[in-house]
Tab-separated table of C-alpha atoms and ligand atoms in Angstrom:
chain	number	residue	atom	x	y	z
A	75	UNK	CA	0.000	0.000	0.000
A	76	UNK	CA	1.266	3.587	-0.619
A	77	UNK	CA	-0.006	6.484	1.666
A	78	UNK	CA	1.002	10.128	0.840
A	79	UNK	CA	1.614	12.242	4.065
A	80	UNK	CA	1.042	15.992	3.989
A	81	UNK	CA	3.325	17.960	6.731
A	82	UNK	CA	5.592	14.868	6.707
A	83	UNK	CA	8.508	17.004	7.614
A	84	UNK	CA	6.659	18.460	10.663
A	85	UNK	CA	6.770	17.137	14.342
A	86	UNK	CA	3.566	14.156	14.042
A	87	UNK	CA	3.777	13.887	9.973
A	88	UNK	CA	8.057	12.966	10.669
A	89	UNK	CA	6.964	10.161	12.618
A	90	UNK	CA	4.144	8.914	10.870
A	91	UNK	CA	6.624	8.590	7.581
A	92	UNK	CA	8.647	6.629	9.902
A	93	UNK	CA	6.350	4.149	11.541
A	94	UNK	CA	4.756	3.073	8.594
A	95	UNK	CA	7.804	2.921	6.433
A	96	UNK	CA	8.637	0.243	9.123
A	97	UNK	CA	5.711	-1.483	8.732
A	98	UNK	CA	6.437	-1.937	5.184
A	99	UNK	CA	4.719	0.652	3.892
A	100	UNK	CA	5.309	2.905	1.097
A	101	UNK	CA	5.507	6.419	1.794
A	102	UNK	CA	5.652	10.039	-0.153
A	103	UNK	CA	5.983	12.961	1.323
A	104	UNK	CA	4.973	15.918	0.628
A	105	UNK	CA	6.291	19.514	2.243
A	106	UNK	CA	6.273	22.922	1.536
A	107	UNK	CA	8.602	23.096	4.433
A	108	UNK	CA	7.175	25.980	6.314
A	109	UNK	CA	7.281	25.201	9.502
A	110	UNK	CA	9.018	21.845	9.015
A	111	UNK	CA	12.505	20.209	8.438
A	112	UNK	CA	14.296	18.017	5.461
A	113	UNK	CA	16.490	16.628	8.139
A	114	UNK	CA	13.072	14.914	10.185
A	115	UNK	CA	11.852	13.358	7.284
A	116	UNK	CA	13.015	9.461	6.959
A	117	UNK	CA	15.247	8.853	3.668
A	118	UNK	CA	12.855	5.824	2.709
A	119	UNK	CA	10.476	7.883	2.003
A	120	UNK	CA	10.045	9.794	-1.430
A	121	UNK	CA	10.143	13.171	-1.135
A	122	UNK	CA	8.174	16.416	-2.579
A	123	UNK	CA	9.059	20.143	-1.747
A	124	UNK	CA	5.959	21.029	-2.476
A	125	UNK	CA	2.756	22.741	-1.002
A	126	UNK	CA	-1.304	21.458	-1.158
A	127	UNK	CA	-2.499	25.034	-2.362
A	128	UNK	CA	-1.248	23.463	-5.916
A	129	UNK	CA	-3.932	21.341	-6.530
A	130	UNK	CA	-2.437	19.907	-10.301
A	131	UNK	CA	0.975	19.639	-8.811
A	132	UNK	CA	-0.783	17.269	-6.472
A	133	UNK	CA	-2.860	15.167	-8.847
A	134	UNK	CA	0.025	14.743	-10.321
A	135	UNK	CA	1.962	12.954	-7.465
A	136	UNK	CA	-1.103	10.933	-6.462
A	137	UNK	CA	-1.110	9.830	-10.187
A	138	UNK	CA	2.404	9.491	-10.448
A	139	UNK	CA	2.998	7.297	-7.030
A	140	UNK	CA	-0.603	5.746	-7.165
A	141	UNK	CA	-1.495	7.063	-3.766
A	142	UNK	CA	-3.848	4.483	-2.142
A	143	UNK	CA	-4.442	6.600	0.994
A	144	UNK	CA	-3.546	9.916	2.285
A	145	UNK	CA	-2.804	11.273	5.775
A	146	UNK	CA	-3.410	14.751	5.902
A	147	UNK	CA	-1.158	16.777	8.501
A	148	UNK	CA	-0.051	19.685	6.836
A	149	UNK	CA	-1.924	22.538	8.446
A	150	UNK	CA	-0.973	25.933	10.836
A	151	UNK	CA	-1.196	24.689	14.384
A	152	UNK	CA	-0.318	27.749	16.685
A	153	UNK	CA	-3.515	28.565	18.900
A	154	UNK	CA	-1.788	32.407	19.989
A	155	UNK	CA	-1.064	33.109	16.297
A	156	UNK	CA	-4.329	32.071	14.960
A	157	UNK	CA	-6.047	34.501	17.383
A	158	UNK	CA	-3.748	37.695	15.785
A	159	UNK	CA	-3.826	36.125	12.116
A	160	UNK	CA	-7.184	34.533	11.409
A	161	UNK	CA	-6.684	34.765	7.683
A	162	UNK	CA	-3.495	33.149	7.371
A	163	UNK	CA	-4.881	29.701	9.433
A	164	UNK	CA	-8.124	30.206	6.862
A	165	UNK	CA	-5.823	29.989	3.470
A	166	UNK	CA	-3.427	27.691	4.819
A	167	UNK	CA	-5.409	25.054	6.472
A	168	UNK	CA	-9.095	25.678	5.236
A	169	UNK	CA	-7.803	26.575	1.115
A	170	UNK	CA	-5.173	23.827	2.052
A	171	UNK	CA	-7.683	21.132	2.260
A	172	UNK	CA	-9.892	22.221	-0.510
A	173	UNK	CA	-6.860	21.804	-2.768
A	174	UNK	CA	-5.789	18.445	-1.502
A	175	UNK	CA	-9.578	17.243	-1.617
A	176	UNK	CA	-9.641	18.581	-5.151
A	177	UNK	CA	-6.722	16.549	-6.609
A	178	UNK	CA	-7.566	13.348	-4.613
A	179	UNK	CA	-11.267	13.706	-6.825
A	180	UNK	CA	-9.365	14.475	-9.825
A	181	UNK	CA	-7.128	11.320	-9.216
A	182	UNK	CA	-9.400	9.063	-7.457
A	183	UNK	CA	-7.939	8.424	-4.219
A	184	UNK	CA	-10.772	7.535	-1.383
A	185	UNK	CA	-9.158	7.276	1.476
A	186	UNK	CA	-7.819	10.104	3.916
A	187	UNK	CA	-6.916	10.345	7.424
A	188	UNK	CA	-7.076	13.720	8.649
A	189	UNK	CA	-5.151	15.593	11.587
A	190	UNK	CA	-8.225	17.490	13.976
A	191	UNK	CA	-8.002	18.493	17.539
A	192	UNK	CA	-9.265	18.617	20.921
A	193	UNK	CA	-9.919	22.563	20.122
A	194	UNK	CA	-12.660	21.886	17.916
A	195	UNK	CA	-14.479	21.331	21.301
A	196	UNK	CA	-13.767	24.718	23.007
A	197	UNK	CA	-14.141	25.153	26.798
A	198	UNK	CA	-16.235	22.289	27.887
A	199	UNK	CA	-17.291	21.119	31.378
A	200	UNK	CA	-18.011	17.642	31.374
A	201	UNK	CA	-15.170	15.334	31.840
A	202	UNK	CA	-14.064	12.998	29.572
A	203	UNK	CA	-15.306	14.667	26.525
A	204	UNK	CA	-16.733	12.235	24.269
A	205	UNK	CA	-17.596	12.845	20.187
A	206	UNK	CA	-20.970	13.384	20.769
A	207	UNK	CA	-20.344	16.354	22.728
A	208	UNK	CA	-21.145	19.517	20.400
A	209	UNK	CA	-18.146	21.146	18.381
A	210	UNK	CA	-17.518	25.017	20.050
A	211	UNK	CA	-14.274	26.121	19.268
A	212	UNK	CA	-12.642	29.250	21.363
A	213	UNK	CA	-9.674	30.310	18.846
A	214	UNK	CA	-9.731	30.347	15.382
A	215	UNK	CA	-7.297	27.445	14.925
A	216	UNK	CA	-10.115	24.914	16.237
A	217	UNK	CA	-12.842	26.099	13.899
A	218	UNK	CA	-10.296	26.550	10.775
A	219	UNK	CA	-9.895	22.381	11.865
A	220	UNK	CA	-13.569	21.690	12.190
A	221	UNK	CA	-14.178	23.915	8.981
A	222	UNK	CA	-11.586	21.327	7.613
A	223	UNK	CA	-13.648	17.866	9.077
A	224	UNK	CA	-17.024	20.027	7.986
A	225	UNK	CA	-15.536	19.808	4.230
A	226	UNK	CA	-14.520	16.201	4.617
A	227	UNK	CA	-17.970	15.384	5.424
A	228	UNK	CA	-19.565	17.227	2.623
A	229	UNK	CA	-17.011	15.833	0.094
A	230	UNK	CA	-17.084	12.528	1.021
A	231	UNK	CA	-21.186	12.528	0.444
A	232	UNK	CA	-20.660	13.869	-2.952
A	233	UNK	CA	-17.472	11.879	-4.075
A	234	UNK	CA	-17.409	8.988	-2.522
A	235	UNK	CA	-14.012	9.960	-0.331
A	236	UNK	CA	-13.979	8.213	2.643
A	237	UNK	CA	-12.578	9.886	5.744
A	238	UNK	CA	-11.519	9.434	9.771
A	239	UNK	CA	-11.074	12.626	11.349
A	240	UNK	CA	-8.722	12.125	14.717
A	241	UNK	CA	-8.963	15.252	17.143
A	242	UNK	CA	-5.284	15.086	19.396
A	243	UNK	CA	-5.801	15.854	22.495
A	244	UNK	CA	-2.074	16.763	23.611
A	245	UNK	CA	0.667	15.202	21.896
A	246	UNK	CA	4.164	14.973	23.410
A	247	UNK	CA	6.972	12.343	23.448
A	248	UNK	CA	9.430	10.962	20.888
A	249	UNK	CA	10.134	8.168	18.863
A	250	UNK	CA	11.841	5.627	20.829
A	251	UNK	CA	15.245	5.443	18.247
A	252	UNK	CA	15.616	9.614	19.089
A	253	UNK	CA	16.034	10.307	16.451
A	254	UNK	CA	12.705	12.524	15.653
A	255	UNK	CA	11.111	14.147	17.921
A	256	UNK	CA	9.205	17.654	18.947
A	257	UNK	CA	11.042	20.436	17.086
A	258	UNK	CA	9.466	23.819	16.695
A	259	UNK	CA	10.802	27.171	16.112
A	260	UNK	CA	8.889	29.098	18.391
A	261	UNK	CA	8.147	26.599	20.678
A	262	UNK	CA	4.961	27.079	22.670
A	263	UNK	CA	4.112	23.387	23.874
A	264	UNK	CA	4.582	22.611	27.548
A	265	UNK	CA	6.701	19.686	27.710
A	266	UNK	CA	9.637	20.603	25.403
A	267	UNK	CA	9.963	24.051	27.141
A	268	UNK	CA	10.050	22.481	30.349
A	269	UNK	CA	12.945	20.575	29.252
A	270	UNK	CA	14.615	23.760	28.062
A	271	UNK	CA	15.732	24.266	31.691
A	272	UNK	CA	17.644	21.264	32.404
A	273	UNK	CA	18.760	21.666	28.921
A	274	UNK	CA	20.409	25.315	30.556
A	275	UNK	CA	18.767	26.973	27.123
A	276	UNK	CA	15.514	28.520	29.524
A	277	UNK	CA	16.127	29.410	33.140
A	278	UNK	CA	12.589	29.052	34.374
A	279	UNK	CA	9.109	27.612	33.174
A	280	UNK	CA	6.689	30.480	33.346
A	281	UNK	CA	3.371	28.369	34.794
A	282	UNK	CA	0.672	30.270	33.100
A	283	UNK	CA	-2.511	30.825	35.473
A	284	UNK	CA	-2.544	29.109	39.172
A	285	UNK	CA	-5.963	29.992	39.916
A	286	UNK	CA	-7.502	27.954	37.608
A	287	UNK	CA	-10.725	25.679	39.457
A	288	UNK	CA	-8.398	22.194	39.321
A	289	UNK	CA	-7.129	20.427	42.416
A	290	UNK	CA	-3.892	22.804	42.245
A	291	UNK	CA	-4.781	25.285	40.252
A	292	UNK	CA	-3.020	25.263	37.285
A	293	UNK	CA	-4.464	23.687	34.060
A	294	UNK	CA	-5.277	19.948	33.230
A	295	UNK	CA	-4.304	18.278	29.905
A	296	UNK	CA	-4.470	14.463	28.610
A	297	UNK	CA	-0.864	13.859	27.071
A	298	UNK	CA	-1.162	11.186	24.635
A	299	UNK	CA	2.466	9.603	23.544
A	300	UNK	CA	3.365	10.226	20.124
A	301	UNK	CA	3.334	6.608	19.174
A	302	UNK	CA	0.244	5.586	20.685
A	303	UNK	CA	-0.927	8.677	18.497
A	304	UNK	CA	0.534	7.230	15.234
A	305	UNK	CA	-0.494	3.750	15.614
A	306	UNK	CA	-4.270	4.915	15.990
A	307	UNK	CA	-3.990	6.873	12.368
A	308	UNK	CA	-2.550	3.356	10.904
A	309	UNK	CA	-5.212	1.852	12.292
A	310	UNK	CA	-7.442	4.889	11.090
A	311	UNK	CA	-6.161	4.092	7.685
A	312	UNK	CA	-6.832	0.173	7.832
A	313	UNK	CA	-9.953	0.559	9.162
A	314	UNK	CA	-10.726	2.620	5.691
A	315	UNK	CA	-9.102	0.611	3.280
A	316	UNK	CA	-11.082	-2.312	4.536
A	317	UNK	CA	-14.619	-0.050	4.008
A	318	UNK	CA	-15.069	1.146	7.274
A	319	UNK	CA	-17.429	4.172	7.442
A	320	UNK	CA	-16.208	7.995	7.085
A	321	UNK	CA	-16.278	8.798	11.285
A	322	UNK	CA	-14.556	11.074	14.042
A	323	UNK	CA	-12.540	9.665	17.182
A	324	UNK	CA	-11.308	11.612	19.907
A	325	UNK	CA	-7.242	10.387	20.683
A	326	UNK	CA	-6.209	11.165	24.153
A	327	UNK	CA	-4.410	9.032	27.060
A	328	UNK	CA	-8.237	9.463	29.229
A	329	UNK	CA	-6.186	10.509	32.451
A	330	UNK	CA	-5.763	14.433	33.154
A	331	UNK	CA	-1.894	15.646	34.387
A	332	UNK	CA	-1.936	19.453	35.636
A	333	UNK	CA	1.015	21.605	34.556
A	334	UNK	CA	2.444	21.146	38.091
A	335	UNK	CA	2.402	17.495	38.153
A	336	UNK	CA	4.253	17.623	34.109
A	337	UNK	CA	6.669	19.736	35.995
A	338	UNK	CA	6.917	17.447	39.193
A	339	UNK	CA	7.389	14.360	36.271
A	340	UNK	CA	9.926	16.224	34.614
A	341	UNK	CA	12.231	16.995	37.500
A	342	UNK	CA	11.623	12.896	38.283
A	343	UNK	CA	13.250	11.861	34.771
A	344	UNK	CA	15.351	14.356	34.255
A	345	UNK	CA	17.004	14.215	37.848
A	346	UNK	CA	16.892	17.799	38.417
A	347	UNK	CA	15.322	20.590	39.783
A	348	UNK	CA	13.118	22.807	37.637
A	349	UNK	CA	13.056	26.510	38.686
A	350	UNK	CA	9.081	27.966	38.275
A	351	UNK	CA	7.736	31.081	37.746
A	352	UNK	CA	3.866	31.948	37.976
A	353	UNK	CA	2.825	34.022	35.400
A	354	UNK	CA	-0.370	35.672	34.426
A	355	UNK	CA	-3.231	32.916	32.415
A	356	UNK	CA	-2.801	32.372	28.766
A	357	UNK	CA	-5.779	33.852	26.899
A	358	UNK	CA	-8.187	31.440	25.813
A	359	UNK	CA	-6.753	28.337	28.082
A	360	UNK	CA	-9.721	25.646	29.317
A	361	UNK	CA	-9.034	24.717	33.209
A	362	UNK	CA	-9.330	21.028	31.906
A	363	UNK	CA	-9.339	18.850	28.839
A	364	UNK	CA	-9.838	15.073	29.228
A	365	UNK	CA	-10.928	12.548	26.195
A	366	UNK	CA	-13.130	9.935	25.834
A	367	UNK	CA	-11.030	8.130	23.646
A	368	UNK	CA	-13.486	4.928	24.336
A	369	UNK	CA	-14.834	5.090	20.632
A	370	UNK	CA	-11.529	4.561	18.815
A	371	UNK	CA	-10.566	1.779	21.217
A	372	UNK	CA	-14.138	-0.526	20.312
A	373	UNK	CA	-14.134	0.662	16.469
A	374	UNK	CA	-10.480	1.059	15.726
A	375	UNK	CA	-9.189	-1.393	18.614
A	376	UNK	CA	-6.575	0.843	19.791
A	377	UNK	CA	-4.849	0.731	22.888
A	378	UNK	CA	-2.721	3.236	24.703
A	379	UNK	CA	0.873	1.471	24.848
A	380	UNK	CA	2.249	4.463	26.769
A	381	UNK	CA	-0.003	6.067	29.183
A	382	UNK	CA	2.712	7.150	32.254
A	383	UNK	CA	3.759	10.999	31.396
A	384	UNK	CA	6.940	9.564	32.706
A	385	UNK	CA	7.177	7.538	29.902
A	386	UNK	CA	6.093	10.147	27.447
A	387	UNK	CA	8.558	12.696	29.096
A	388	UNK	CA	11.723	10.581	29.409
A	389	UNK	CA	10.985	10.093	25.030
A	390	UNK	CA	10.898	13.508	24.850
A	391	UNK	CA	14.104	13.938	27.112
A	392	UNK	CA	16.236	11.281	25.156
A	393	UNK	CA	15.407	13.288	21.676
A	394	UNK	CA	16.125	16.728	23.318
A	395	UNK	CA	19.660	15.924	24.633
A	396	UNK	CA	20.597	14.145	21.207
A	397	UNK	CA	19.498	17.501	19.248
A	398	UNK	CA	20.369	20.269	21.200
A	399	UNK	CA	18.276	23.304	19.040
A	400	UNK	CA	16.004	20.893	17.400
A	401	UNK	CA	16.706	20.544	13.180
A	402	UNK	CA	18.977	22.646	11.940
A	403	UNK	CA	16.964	22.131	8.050
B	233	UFG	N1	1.780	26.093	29.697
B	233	UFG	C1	2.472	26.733	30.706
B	233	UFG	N2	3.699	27.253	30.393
B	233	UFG	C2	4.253	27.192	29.159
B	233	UFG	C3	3.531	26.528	28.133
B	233	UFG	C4	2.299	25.988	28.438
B	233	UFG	O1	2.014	26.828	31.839
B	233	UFG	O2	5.353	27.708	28.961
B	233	UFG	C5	0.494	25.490	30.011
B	233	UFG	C6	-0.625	26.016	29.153
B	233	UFG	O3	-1.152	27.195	29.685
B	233	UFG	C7	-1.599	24.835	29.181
B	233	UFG	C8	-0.692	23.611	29.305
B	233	UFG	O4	0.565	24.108	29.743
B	233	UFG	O5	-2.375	24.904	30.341
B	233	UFG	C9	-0.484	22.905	27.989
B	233	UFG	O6	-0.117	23.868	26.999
B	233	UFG	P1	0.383	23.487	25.542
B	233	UFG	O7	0.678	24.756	24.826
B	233	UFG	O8	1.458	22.472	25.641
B	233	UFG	O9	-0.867	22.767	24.920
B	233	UFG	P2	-2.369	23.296	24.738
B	233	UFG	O10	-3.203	22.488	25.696
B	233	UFG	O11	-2.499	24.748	24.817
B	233	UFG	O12	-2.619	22.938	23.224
B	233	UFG	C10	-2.805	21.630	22.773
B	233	UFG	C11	-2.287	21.529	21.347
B	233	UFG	C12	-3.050	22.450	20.434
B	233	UFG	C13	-4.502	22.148	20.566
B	233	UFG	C14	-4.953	22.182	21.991
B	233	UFG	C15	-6.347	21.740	22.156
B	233	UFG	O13	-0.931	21.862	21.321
B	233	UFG	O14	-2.631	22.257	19.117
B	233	UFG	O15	-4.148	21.325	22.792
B	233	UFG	O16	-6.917	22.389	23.223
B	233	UFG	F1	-5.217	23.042	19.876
């Protein structure tokens, strides 16, 4: 089988390529390396420099490579940056997808896994949130993503394009060679700035908002490995090819870890002690965001292989002291 990733140079797309490719799967990439890096994307794969808003371009590859199914990752994914630049997340990730949809009709590839997130859901207040809880995004990031699963939906009914939609809750960890891992320039995830400190390139974590109504007061979050993540879009994709229905399926680890207790983990594997500073909330944080990730596990029989943050942290802390500054290209 031969699945084209989108974003395969980026952080989850990098080790998608190389998961499957050691499955024995056959893998193109394509990149318009943006926001992501030639050196993270696996040398098995075939490679494209090239970006979804050129919908021919694309037919052509899927033509070319006879694409069987495609996982979609190549979007914007900064929640802060969305808020300031609305327009940019709307061509990039909304346009984005109509191109990619668009050459996938033109060459007659049915299958695609798409890339959604917890965000679609807003700020909710019952824990774990399950799919059937109503879409109500709070930053324009979710609702260019839900814009994206809305035009899956309606594309699928009128072409026959079958789709899963997986909304992340949040992803973190590396792959267990170290060789890939989390590398963005800025960085604004929690994990891999918390590291920065042992790693003497931050002095302190700044803990945004400790009045938050949690047990300690700072914000809860499901971290969900980055394996565990990719097997479920393999999965995603073998569910398709063998005619499973177009659906949506929350990804998450089901346990909630507040920024203190990532901290509290991180000083645990990394042997040292992190200096904290409070700082004032981030705007348009939740308190708390737990999945249901119940569905995929009966319809997709997933499991979560990693579920300890220690786990998920020590990955991340074996990739960061192997690549000091992330990718250099
Ligand atoms: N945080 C800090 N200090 C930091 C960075 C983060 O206290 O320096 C806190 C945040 O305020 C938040 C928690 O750590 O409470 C996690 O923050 P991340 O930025 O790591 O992750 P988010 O929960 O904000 O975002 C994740 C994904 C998004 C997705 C969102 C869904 O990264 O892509 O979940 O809600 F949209």
């Amino acid at each position: 089988m031969h699945i084209l990733v989108t974003g395969g140079a980026g952080y989850i797309g990098s080790h998608a390529t190389r998961m499957l490719l050691d499955l024995g799967y056959q893998v193109t990439v394509i990149d318009n390396l943006s926001t992501g890096y030639k050196d993270a994307v696996d040398k098995r794969a075939t490679f494209y420099e090239e970006d979804i808003h050129h919908t021919e371009n694309l037919t052509t590859i899927l033509r070319k490579e006879q694409i069987d199914v495609v996982i979609h990752f190549a979007a914007f994914s900064l929640v802060g940056e969305s808020m300031t630049k609305p327009l940019k997340y709307y061509e990039n990730n909304v346009s984005g997808t109509a191109s990619l949809l668009k050459s996938m009709v033109d060459a007659q590839v049915k299958n695609i896994v798409f890339s959604s997130t917890a965000a679609v859901y807003g700020d909710q207040k019952v824990m774990p949130i399950t799919e059937e809880i109503l879409p109500n995004p709070t930053n324009t990031y979710g609702a260019t993503k839900l814009a994206m699963e809305e035009m899956m939906k309606w594309t699928s009914i009128a072409h026959n394009i079958n789709y899963v939609s997986l909304r992340y809750f949040n992803v973190a960890g590396a792959h267990h060679s170290s060789e890939i891992g989390e590398s963005h320039n800025p960085e604004t995830h929690l994990i891999p700035i918390i590291l920065q400190v042992p790693l003497k390139e931050r002095d302190a974590i700044s803990i945004f908002g400790t009045d938050y109504d949690t047990f300690d007061g700072t914000c809860i979050r499901d971290y969900i490995h980055i394996e565990d993540l990719i097997d479920a879009h393999i999965k995603a994709m073998i569910y398709l090819v063998n005619g499973g229905k177009s659906d949506v399926f929350n990804l998450g680890s089901g346990s909630g870890y507040s920024v203190r207790q990532i901290i509290e983990a991180a000083e645990f594997v990394t042997n040292q002690t992190i200096k904290t500073k409070e700082e004032a909330k981030r705007a348009g944080d939740p308190a708390k965001l737990i999945a249901s990730s119940d569905k995929a596990k009966n319809i997709l029989k997933w499991e979560v292989k990693h579920p300890k943050v220690e786990d998920i942290i020590s990955s991340a802390w074996a990739f960061h002291q192997s690549h000091k500054g992330g990718f250099s290209q």
